[in-house]
CSV table of C-alpha atoms and ligand atoms in Angstrom, one decimal:
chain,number,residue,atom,x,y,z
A,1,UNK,CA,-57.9,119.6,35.0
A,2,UNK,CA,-58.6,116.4,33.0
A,3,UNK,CA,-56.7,113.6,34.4
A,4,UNK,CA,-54.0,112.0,32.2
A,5,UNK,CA,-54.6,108.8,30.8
A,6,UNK,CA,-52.5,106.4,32.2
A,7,UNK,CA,-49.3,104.9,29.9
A,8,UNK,CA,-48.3,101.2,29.2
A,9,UNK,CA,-45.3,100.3,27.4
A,10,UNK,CA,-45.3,96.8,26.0
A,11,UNK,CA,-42.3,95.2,25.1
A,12,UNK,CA,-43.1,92.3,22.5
A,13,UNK,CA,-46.7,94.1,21.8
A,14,UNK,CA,-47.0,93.1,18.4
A,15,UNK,CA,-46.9,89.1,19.6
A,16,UNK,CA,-49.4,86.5,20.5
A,17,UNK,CA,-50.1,87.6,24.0
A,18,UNK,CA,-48.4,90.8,24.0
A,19,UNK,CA,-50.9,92.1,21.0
A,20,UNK,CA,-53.9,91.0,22.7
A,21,UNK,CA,-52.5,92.7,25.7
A,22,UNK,CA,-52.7,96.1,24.1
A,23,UNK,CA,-56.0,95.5,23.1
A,24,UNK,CA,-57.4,95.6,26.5
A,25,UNK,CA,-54.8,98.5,27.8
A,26,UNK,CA,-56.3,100.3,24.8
A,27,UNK,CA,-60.3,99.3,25.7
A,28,UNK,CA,-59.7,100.6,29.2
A,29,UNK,CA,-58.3,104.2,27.8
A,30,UNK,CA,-54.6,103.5,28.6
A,31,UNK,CA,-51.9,105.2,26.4
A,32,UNK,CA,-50.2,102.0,25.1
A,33,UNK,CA,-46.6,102.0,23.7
A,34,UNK,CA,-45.9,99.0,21.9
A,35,UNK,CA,-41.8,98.0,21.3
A,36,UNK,CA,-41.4,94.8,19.0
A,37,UNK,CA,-38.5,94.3,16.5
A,38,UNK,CA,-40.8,91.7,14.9
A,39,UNK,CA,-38.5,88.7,15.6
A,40,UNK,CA,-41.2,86.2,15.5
A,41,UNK,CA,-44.2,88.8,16.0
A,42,UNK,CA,-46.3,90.2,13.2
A,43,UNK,CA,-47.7,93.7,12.1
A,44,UNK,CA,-51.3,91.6,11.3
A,45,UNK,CA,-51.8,91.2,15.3
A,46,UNK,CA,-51.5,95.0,15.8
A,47,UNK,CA,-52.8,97.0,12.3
A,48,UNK,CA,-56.2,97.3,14.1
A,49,UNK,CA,-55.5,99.7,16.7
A,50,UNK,CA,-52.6,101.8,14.2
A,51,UNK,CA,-55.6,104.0,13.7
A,52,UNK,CA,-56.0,105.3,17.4
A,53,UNK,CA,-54.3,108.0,18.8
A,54,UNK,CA,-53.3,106.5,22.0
A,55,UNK,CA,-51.5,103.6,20.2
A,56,UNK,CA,-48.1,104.0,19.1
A,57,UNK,CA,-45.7,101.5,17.5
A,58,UNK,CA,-42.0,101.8,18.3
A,59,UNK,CA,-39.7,99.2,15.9
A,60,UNK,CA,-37.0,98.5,18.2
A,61,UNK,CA,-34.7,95.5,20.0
A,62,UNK,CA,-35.2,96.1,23.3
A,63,UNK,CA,-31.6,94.4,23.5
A,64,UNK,CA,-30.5,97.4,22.9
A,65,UNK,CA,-31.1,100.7,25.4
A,66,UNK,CA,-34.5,102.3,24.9
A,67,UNK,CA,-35.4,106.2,25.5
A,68,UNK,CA,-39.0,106.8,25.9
A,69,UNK,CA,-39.7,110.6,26.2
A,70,UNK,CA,-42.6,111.4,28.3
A,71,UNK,CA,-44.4,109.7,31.4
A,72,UNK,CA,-43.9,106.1,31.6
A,73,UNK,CA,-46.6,104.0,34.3
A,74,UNK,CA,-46.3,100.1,33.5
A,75,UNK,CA,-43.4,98.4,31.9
A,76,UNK,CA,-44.6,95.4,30.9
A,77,UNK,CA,-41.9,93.1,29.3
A,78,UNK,CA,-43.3,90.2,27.3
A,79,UNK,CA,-40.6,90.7,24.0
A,80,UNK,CA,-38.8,87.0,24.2
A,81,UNK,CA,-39.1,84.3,21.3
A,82,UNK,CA,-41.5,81.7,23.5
A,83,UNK,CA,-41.7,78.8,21.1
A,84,UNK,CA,-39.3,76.0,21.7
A,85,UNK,CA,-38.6,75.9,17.6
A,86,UNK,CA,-38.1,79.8,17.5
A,87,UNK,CA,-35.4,79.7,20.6
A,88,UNK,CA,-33.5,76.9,19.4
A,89,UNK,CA,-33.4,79.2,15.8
A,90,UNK,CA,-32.6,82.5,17.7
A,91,UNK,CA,-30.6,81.4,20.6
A,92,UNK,CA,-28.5,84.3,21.2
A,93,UNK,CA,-31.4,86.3,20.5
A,94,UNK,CA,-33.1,84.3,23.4
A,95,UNK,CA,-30.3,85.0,26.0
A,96,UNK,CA,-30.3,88.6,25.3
A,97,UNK,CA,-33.6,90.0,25.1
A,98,UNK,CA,-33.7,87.9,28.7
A,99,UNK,CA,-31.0,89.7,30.0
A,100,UNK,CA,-30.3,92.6,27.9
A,101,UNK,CA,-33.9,93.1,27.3
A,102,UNK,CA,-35.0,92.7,30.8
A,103,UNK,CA,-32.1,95.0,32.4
A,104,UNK,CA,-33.3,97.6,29.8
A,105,UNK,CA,-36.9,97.4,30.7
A,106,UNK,CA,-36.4,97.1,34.4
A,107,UNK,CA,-34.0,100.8,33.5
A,108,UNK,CA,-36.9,102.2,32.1
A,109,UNK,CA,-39.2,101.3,34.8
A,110,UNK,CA,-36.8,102.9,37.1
A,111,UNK,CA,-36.2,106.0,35.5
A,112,UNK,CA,-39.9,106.5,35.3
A,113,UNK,CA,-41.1,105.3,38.5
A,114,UNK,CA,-43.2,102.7,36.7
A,115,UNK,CA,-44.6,99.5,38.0
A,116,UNK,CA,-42.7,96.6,35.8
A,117,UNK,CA,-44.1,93.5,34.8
A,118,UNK,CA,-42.4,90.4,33.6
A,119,UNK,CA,-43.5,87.6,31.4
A,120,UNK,CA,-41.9,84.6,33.2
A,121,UNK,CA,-42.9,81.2,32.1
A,122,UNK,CA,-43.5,77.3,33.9
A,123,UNK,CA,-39.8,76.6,32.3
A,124,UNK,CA,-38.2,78.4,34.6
A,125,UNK,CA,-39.6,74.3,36.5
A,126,UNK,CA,-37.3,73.1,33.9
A,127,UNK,CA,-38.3,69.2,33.9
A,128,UNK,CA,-40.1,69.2,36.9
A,129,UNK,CA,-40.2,66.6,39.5
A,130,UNK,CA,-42.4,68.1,41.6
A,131,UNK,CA,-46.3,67.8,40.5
A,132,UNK,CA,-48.1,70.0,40.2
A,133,UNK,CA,-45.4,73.2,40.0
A,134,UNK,CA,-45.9,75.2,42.5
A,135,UNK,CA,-44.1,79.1,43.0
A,136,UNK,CA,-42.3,77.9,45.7
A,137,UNK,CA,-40.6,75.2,43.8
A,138,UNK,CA,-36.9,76.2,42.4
A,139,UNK,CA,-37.0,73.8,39.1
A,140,UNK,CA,-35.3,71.0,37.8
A,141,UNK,CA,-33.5,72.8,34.8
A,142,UNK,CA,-30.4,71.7,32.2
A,143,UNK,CA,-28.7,75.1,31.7
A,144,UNK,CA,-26.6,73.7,28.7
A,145,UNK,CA,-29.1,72.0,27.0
A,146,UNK,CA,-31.0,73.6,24.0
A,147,UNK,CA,-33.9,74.7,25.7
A,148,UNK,CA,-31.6,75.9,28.7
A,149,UNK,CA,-31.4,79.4,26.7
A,150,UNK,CA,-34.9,80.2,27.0
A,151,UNK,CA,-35.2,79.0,30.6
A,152,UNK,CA,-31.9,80.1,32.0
A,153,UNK,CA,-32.7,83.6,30.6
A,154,UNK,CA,-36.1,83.9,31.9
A,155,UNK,CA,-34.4,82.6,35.4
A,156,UNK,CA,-31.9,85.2,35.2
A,157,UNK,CA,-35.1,88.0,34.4
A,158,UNK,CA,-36.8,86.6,37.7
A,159,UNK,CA,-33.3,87.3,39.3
A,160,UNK,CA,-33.3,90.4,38.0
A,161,UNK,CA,-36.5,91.8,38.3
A,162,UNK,CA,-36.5,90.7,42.3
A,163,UNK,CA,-32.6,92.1,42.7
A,164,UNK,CA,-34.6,95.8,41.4
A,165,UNK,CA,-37.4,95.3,43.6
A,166,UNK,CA,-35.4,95.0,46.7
A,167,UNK,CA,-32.1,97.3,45.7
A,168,UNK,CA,-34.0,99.7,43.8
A,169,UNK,CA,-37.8,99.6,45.7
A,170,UNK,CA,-39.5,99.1,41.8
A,171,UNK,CA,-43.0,97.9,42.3
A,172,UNK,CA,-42.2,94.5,40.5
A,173,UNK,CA,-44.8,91.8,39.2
A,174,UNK,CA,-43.7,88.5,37.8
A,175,UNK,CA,-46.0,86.0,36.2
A,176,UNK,CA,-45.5,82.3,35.3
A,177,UNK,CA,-47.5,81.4,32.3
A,178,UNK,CA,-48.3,78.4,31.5
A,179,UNK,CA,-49.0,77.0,27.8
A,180,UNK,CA,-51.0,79.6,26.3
A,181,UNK,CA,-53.0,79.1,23.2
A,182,UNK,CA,-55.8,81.2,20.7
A,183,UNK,CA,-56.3,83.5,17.9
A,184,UNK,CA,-52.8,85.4,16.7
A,185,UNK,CA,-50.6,82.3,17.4
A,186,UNK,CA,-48.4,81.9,14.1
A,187,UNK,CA,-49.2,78.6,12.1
A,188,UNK,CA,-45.6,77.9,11.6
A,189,UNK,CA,-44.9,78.9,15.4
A,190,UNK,CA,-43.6,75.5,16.1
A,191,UNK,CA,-45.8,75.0,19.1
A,192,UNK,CA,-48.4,71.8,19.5
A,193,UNK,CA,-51.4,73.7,19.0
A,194,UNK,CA,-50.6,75.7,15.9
A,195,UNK,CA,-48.9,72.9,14.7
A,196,UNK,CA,-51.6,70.3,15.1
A,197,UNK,CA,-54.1,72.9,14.0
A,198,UNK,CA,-52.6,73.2,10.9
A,199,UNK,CA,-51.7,69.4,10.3
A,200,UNK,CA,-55.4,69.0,11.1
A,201,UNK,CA,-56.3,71.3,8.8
A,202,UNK,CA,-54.4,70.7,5.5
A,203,UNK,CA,-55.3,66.6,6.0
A,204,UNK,CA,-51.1,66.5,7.2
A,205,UNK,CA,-50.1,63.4,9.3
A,206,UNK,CA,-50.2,65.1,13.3
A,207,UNK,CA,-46.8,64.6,14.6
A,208,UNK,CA,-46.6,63.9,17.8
A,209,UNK,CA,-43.3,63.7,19.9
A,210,UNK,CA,-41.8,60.6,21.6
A,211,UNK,CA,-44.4,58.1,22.8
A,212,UNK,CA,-47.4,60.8,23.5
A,213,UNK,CA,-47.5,60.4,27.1
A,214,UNK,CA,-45.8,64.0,28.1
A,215,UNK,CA,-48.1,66.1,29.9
A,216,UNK,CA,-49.0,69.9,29.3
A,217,UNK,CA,-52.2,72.2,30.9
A,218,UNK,CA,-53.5,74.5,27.9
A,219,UNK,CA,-55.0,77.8,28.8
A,220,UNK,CA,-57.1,79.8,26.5
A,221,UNK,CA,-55.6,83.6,25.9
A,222,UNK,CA,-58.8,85.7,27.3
A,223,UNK,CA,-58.1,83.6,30.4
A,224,UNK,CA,-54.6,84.4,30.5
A,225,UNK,CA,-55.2,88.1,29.7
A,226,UNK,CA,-57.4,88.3,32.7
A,227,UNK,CA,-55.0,86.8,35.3
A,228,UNK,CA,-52.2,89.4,33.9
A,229,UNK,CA,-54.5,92.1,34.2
A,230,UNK,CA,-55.8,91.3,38.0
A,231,UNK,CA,-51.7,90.5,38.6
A,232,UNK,CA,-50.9,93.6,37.2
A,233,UNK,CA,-53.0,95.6,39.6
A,234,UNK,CA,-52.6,93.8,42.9
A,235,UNK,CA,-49.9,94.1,45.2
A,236,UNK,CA,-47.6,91.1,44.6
A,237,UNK,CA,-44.4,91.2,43.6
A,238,UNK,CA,-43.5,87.5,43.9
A,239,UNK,CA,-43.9,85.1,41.2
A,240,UNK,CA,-47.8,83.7,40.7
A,241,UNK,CA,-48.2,81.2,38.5
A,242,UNK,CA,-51.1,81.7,36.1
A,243,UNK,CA,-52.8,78.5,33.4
A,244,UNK,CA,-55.6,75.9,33.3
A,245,UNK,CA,-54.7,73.2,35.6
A,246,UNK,CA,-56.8,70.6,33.3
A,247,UNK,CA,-53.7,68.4,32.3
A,248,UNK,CA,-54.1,66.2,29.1
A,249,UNK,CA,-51.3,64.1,27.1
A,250,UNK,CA,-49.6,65.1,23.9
A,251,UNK,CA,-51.9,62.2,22.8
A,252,UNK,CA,-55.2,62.9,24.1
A,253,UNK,CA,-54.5,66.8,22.8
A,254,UNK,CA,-54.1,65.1,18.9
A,255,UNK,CA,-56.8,63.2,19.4
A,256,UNK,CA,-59.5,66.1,20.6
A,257,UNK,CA,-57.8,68.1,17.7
A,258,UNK,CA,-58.7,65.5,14.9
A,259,UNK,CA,-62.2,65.6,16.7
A,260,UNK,CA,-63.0,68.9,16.8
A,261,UNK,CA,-61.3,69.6,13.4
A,262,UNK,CA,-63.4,66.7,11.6
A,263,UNK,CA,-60.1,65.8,9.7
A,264,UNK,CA,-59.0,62.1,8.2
A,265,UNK,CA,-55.4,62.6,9.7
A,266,UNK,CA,-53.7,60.2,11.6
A,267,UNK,CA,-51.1,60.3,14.2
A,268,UNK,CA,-47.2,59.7,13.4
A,269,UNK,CA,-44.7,59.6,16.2
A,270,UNK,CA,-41.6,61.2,15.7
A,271,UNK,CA,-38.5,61.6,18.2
A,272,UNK,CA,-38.9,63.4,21.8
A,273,UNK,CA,-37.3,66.8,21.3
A,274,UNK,CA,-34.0,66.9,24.2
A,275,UNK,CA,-35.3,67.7,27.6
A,276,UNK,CA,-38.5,68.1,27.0
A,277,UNK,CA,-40.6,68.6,29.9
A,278,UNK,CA,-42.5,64.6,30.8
A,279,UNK,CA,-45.0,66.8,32.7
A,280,UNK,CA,-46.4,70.6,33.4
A,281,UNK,CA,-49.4,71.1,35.5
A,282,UNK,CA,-50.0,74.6,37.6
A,283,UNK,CA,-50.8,75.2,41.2
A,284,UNK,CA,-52.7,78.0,41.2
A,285,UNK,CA,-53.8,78.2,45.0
A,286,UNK,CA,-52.2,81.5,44.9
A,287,UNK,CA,-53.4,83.2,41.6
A,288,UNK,CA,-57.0,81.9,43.4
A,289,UNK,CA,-56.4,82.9,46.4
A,290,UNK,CA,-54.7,86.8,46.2
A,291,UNK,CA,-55.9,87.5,42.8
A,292,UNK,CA,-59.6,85.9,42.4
A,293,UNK,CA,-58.4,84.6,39.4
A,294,UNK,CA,-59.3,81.2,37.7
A,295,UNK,CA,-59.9,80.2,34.1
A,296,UNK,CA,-63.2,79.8,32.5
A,297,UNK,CA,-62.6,78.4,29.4
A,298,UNK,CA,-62.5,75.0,28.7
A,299,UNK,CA,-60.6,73.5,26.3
A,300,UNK,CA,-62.9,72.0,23.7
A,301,UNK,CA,-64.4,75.4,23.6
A,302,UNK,CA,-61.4,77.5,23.2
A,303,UNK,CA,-59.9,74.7,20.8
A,304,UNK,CA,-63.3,75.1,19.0
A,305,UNK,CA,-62.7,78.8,18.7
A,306,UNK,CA,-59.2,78.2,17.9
A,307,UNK,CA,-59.7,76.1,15.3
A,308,UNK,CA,-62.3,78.8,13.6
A,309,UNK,CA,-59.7,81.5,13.7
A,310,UNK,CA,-57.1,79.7,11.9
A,311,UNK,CA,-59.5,78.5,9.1
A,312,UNK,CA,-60.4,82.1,8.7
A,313,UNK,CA,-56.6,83.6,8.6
A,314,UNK,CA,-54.5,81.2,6.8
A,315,UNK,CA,-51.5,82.7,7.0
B,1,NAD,P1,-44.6,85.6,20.5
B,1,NAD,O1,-43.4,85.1,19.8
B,1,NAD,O2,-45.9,85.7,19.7
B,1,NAD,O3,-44.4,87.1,21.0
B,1,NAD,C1,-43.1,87.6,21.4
B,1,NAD,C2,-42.9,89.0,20.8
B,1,NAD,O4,-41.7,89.5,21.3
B,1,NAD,C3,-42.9,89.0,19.3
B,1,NAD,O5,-43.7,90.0,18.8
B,1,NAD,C4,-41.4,89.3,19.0
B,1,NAD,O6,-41.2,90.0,17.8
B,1,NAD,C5,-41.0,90.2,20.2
B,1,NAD,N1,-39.6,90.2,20.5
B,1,NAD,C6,-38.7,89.2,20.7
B,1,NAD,N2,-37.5,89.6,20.9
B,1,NAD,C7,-37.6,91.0,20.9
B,1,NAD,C8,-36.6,92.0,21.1
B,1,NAD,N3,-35.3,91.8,21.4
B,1,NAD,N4,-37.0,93.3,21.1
B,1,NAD,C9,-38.3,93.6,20.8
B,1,NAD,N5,-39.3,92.7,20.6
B,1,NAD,C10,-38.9,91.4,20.6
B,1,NAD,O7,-44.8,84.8,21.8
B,1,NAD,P2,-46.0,84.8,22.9
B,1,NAD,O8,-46.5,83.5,23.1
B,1,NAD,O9,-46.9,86.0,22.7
B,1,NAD,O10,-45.1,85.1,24.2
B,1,NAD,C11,-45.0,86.4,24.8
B,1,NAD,C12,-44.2,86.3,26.1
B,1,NAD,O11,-44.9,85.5,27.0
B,1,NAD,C13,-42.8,85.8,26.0
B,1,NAD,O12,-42.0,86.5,26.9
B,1,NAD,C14,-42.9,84.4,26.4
B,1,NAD,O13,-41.7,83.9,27.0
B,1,NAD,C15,-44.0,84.4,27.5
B,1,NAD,N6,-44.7,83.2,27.6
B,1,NAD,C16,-45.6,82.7,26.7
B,1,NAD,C17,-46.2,81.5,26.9
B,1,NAD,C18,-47.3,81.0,26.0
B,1,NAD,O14,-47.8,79.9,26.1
B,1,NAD,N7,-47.8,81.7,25.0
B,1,NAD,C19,-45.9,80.7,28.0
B,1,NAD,C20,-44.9,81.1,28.8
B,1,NAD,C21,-44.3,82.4,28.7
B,2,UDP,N1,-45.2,68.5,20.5
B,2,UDP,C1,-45.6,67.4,19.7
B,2,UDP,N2,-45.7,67.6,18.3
B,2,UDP,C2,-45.5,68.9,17.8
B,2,UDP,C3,-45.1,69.9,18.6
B,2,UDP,C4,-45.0,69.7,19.9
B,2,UDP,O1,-45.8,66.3,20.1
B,2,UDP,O2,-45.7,69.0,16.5
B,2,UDP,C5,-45.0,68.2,21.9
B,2,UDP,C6,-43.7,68.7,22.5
B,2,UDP,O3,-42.7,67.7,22.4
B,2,UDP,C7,-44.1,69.0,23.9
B,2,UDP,C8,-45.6,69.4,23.8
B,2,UDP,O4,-46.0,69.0,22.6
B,2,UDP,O5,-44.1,67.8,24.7
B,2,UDP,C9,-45.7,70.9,23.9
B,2,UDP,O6,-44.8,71.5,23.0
B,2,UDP,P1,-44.8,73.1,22.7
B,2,UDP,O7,-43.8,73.3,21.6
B,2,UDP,O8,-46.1,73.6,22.4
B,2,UDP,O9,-44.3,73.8,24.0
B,2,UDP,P2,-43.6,73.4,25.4
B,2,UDP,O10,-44.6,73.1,26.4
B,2,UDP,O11,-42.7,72.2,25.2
B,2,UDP,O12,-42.8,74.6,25.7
């Protein structure tokens, strides 16, 4: 009897990283159910695999309870609005589709005996004020500031997802991702690299926030994709952290963009949005270590590659 191909559900599939996601699931022959209610994601990222058979879209909040006929293997939960600018619009949104979202997903991977995956992020570090962040470390997070509904929801999925594991035996995975950038990102995301990208682009002013001196580690999306995929398949069910440990400032990250863009802009400051994290650098002993993962890109190269993409889809 022909085996049957094996099933992913992605929520958030027709995102940045969830889109790029089903591309692989699809290249290794997996049946890939993709759930988006297009909140900040886009039909663009996912048109290309519309045509084969073993793709199928679902338009859907998972929010709200989902009912998947059929044989169900991964759950893997990426839906969540991930850009600081899109949380603080949608941030009742944010909270649910954290805990709504997640509690529906982790149903779903119960019902069918599936192995679930969450999309966790370094904010769940908050502010950190241990450096670099690693798993072990519980955060340093404001729960009532503005960004405290993207991070207090993705601390209440970890909760969740680990409550499921042990009460329910689910065969949990839970990565960490840290600031992930390439091809697919929206211009208008709000993010630093789409932003300065586009600033860069158009001859715009790059804005950079507060003094320039904040920190953040910027990992290429084939990287990225490559830790989920090895995390995916291993046996962990902790939380592993997975980005490029290379740290740069706000102000050295303008500055290589104006480089490698060959623009005239210059640099304005404007004000430091509220807790926003001074620094963000990954350990990843353990991603090394259990999963054989590292990254390979470099940033001037993915940057470079980056940069191409958005002159070629100006949307
Ligand atoms: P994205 O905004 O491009 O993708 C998120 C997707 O989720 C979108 O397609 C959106 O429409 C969908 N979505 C949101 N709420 C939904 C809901 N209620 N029901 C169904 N779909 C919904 O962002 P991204 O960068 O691809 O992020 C994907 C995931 O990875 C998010 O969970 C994010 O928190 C996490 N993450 C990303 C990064 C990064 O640097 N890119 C860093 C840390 C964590
Ligand atoms: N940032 C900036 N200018 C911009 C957008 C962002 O200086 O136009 C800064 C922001 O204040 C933060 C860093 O770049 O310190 C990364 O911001 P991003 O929105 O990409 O994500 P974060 O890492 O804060 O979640």
């Amino acid at each position: 009897m022909p085996q049957r191909k094996k099933v992913a559900l992605i929520t958030g599939g027709a995102g940045f990283l969830g889109s790029h996601l089903c591309d692989q699931l699809i290249e290794r022959e997996f049946k890939v159910l993709c759930v988006d209610n297009f909140i900040t994601g886009n039909i663009k990222n996912v048109k290309h695999l519309l045509k084969y058979k073993n793709f199928e879209l679902i338009k859907h909040d998972i929010s709200n309870e989902i009912k998947v006929p059929g044989s169900i293997d991964y759950v893997l939960h990426f839906a969540s609005p991930a850009s600081p600018v899109d949380y603080l619009n949608y941030p009742i949104q944010t909270l649910k589709v954290g805990s709504r979202g997640t509690h529906h997903s982790l149903g779903l991977a119960k019902i069918k005996k599936a192995v679930f995956f969450l999309a966790s992020t370094s904010e769940c570090y908050g502010d950190p004020q241990e450096h670099p962040q690693k798993e072990t470390y519980w955060g340093h997070v404001n729960p009532i500031g503005p960004r405290g509904v993207y991070d207090e929801a993705k601390r209440f999925a970890e909760a969740m997802t680990m409550a499921y594991h042990r009460v329910h035996k689910i065969d949990t995975k839970i990565i960490r991702i840290f600031n992930t950038y390439g091809p697919r990102m929206r211009v208008k995301d709000g993010r630093v690299v789409p932003n300065f990208i586009y600033q860069a682009l158009h001859h715009e002013p790059l804005t950079v926030f507060g003094d320039g001196k904040q920190t953040r580690s910027f990992c290429f999306y084939s990287d990225l994709i490559d830790g989920i995929l090895k995390l995916l398949f291993s046996g962990i069910h902790g939380p592993v952290n997975v980005g490029n440990p290379g740290e740069f400032t706000i102000l050295e990250f303008a500055q290589l963009v104006i480089k490698l863009s060959g623009t005239e802009s210059k640099i304005v400051y404007n004000p430091l949005p509220v807790d926003d994290p001074k620094q963000r650098r990954p350990d990843i002993t353990l991603a090394r270590e259990a999963l054989n993962w590292e990254p390979n890109v470099k940033l001037e190269d993915g940057l470079k590659q980056t940069i191409a993409w958005f002159k070629e889809h100006p949307r």
